[in-house]
XYZ file of N, CA and C in Angstrom:
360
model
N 112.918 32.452 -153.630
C 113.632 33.398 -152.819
C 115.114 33.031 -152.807
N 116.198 34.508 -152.882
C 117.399 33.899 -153.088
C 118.299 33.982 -151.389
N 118.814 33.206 -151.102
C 119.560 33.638 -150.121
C 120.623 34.873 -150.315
N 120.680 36.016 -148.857
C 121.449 36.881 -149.083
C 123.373 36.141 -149.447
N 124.157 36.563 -150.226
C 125.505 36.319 -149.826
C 126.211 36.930 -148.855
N 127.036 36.189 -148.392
C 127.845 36.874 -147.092
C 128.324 38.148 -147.281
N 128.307 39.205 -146.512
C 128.856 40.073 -146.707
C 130.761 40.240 -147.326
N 131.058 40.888 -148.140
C 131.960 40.750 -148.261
C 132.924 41.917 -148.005
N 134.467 42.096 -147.573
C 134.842 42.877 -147.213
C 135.197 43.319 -148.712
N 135.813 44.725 -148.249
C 136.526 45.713 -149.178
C 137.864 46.110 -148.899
N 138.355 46.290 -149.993
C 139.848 46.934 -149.847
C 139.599 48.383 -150.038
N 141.060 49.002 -149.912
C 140.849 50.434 -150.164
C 141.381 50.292 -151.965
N 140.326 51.176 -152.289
C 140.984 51.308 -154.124
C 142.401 51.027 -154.265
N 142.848 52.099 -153.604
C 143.820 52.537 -153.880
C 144.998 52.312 -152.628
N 145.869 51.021 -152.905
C 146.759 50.700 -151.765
C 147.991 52.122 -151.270
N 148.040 52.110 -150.241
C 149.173 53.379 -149.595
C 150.363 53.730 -150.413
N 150.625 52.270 -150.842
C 152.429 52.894 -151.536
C 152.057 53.405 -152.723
N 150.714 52.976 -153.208
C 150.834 53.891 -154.546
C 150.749 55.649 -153.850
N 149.777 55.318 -153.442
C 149.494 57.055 -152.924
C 151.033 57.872 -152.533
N 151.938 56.986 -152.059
C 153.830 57.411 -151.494
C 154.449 57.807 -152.291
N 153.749 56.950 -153.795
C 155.090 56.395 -154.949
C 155.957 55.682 -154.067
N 155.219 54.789 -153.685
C 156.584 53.649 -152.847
C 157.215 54.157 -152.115
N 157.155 55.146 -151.341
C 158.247 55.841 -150.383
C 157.566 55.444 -148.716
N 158.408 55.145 -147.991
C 158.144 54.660 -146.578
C 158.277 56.176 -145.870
N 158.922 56.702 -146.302
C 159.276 57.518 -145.075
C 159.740 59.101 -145.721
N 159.373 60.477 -145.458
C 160.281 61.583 -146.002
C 161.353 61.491 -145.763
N 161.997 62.368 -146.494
C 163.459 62.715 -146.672
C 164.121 62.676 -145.242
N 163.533 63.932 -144.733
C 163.942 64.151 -143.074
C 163.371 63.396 -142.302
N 163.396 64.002 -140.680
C 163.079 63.456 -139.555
C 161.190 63.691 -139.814
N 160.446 62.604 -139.792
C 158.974 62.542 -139.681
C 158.404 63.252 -138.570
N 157.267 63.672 -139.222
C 156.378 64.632 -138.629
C 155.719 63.766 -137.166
N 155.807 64.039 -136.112
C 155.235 63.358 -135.027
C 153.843 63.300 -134.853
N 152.652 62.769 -134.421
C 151.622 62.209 -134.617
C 151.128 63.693 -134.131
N 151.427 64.186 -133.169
C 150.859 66.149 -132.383
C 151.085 66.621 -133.409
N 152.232 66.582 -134.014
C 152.281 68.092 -134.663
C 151.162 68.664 -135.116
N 150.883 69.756 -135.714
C 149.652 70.546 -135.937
C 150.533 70.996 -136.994
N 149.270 71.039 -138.202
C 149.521 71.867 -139.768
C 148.250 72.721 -139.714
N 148.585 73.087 -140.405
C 147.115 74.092 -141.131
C 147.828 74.475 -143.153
N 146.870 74.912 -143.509
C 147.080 75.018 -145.260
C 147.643 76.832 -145.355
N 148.328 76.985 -145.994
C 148.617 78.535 -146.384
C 148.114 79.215 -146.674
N 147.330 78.965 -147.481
C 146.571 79.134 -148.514
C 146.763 79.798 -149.635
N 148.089 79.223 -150.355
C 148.881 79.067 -151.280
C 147.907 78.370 -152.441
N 147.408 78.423 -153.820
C 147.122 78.334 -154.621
C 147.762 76.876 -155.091
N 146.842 75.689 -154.603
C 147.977 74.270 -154.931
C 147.545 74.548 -156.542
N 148.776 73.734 -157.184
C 148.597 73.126 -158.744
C 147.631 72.185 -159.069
N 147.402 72.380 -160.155
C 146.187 71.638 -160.822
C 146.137 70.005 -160.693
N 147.782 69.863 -161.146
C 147.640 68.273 -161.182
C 148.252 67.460 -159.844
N 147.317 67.460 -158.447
C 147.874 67.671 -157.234
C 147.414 66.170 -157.271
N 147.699 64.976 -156.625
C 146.706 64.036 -156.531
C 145.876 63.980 -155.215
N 144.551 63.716 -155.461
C 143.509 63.674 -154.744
C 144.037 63.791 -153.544
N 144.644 63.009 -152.928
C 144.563 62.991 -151.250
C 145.571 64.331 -150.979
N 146.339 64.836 -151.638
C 146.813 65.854 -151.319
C 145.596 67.026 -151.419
N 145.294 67.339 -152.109
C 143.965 67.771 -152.279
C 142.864 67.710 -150.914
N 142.775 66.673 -150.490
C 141.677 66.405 -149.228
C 142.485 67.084 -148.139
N 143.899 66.525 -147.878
C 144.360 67.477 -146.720
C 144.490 68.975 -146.972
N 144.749 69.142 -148.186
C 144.647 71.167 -148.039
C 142.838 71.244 -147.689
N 141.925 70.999 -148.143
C 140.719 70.617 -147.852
C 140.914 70.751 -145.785
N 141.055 69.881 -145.515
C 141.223 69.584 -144.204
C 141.670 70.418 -143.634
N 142.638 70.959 -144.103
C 143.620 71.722 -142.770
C 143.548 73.122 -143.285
N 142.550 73.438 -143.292
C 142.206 74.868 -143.316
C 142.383 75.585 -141.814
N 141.902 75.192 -140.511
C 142.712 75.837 -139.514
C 143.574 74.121 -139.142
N 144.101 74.582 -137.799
C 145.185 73.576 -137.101
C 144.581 72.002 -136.787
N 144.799 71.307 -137.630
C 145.012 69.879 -137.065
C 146.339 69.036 -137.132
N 146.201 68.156 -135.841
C 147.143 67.169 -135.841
C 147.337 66.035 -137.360
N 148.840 65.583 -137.202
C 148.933 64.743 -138.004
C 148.140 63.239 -138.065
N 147.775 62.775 -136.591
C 147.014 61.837 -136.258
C 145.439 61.950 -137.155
N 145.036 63.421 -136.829
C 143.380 64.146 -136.882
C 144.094 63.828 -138.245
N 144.601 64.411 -139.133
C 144.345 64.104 -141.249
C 144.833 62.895 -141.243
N 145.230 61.984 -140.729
C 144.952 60.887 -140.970
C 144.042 60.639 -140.864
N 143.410 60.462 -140.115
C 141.676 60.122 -139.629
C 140.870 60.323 -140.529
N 140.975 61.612 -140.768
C 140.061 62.129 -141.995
C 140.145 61.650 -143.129
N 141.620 61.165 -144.137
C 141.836 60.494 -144.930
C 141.240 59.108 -144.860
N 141.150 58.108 -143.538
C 140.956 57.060 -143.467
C 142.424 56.393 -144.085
N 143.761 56.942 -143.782
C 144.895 56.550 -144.109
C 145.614 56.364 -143.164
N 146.598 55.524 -142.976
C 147.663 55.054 -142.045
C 148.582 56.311 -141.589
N 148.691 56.479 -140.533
C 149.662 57.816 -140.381
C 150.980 57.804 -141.391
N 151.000 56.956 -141.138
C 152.798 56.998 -141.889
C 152.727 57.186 -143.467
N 151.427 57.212 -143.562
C 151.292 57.399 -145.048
C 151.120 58.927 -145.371
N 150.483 60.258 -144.092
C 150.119 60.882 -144.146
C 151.445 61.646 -143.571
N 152.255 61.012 -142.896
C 153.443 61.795 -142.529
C 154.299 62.190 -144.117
N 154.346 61.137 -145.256
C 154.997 61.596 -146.115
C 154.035 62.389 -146.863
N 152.966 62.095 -146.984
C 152.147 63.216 -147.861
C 152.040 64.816 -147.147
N 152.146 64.592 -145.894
C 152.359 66.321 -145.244
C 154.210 66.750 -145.297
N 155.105 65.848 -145.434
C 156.642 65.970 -145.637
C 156.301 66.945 -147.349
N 156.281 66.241 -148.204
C 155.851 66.752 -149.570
C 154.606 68.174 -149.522
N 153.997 68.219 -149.054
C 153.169 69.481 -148.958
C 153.821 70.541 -148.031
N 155.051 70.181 -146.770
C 155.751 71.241 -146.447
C 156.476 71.312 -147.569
N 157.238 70.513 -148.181
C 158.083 71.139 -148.761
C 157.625 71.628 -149.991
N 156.670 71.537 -150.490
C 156.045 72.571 -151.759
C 155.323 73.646 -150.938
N 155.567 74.218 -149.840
C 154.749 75.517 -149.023
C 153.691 75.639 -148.829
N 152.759 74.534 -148.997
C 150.903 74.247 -149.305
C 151.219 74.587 -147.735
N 151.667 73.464 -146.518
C 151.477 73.860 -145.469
C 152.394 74.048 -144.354
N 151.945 74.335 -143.212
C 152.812 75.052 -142.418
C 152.606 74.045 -141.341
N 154.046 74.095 -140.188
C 153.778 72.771 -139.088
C 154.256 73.731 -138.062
N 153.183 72.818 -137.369
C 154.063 73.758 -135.631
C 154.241 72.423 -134.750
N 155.857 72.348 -133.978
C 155.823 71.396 -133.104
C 154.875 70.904 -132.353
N 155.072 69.685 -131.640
C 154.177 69.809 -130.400
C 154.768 70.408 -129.243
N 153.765 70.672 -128.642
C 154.158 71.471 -126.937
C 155.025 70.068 -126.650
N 156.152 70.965 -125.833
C 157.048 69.524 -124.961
C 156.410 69.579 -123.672
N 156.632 68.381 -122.922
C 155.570 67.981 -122.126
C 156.422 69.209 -120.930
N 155.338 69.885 -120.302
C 155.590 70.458 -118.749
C 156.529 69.608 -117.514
N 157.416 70.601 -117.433
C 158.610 69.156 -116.079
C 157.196 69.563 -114.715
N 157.559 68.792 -113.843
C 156.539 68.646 -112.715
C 157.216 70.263 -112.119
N 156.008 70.993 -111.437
C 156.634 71.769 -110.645
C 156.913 71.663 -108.944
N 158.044 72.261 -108.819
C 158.554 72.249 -107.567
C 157.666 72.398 -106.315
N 157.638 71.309 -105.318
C 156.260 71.447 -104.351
C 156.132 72.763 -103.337
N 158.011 72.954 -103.476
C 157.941 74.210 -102.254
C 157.956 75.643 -103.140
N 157.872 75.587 -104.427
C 157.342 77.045 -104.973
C 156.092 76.895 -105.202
N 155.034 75.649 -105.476
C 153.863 75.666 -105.264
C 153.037 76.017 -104.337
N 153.989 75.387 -103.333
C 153.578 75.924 -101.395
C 153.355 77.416 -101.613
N 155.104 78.327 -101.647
C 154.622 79.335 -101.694
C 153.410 80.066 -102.341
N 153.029 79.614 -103.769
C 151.997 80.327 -104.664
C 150.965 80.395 -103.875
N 150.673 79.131 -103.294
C 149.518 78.713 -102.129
C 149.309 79.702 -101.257
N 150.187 79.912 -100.474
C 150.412 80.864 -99.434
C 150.106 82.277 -99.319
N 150.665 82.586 -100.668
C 150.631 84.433 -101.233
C 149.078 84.253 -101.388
N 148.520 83.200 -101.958
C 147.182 83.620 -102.691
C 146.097 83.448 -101.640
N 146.424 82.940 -100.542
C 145.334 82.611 -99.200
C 145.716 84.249 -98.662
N 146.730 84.385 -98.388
C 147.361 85.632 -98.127
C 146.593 86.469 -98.345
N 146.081 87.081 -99.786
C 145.662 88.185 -100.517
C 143.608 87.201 -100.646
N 143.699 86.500 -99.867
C 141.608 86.682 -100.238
C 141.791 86.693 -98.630
């Protein structure tokens, strides 16, 4: 009988900067982890490489930049330049994130309160 060997870990095939071509960062200001893409559904080119490929795959309706990372099993920052390069070839489309709500005012809340006890 043979003893099992230790499990051994794995790398990913294929390290991030190749997937970049060595690039850290897009051109512009990076896509924030909310933003939301979805795919055009623009006809990508043949010779697309794979992971570009998985996110048009993916973002058929709205996900975050965080969510196709996930799905890739890739580092965001790797997925911020691969969605920088797919806006700018028109594959996909970005929508900000919502900016956060300011607190609302307690004495126009009062009132809302008031009108609506008012009227039941």
């Amino acid at each position: 009988m043979t003893d099992d060997p230790e499990p051994r870990t794995t790398t990913r095939a294929v390290r991030p900067y190749v997937i970049t071509g060595g690039r850290a960062g897009a051109g512009g200001a990076p896509l924030s982890w909310e933003t939301l893409v979805t795919a055009t559904g623009t006809a990508a080119p043949g010779a697309l490489q794979p992971e570009y490929r998985m996110i048009l795959t993916h973002c058929r309706g709205l996900l975050s930049v965080a969510e196709v990372a996930a799905h890739l099993g890739q580092p965001p920052s790797v997925v911020q330049v691969l969605l920088a390069d797919l806006l700018d070839w028109g594959l996909i489309l970005s929508r900000p994130p919502v900016p956060r709500a300011e607190r609302a005012d307690a004495a126009t809340l009062r009132k809302v309160l008031h009108g609506l006890e008012s009227r039941l």
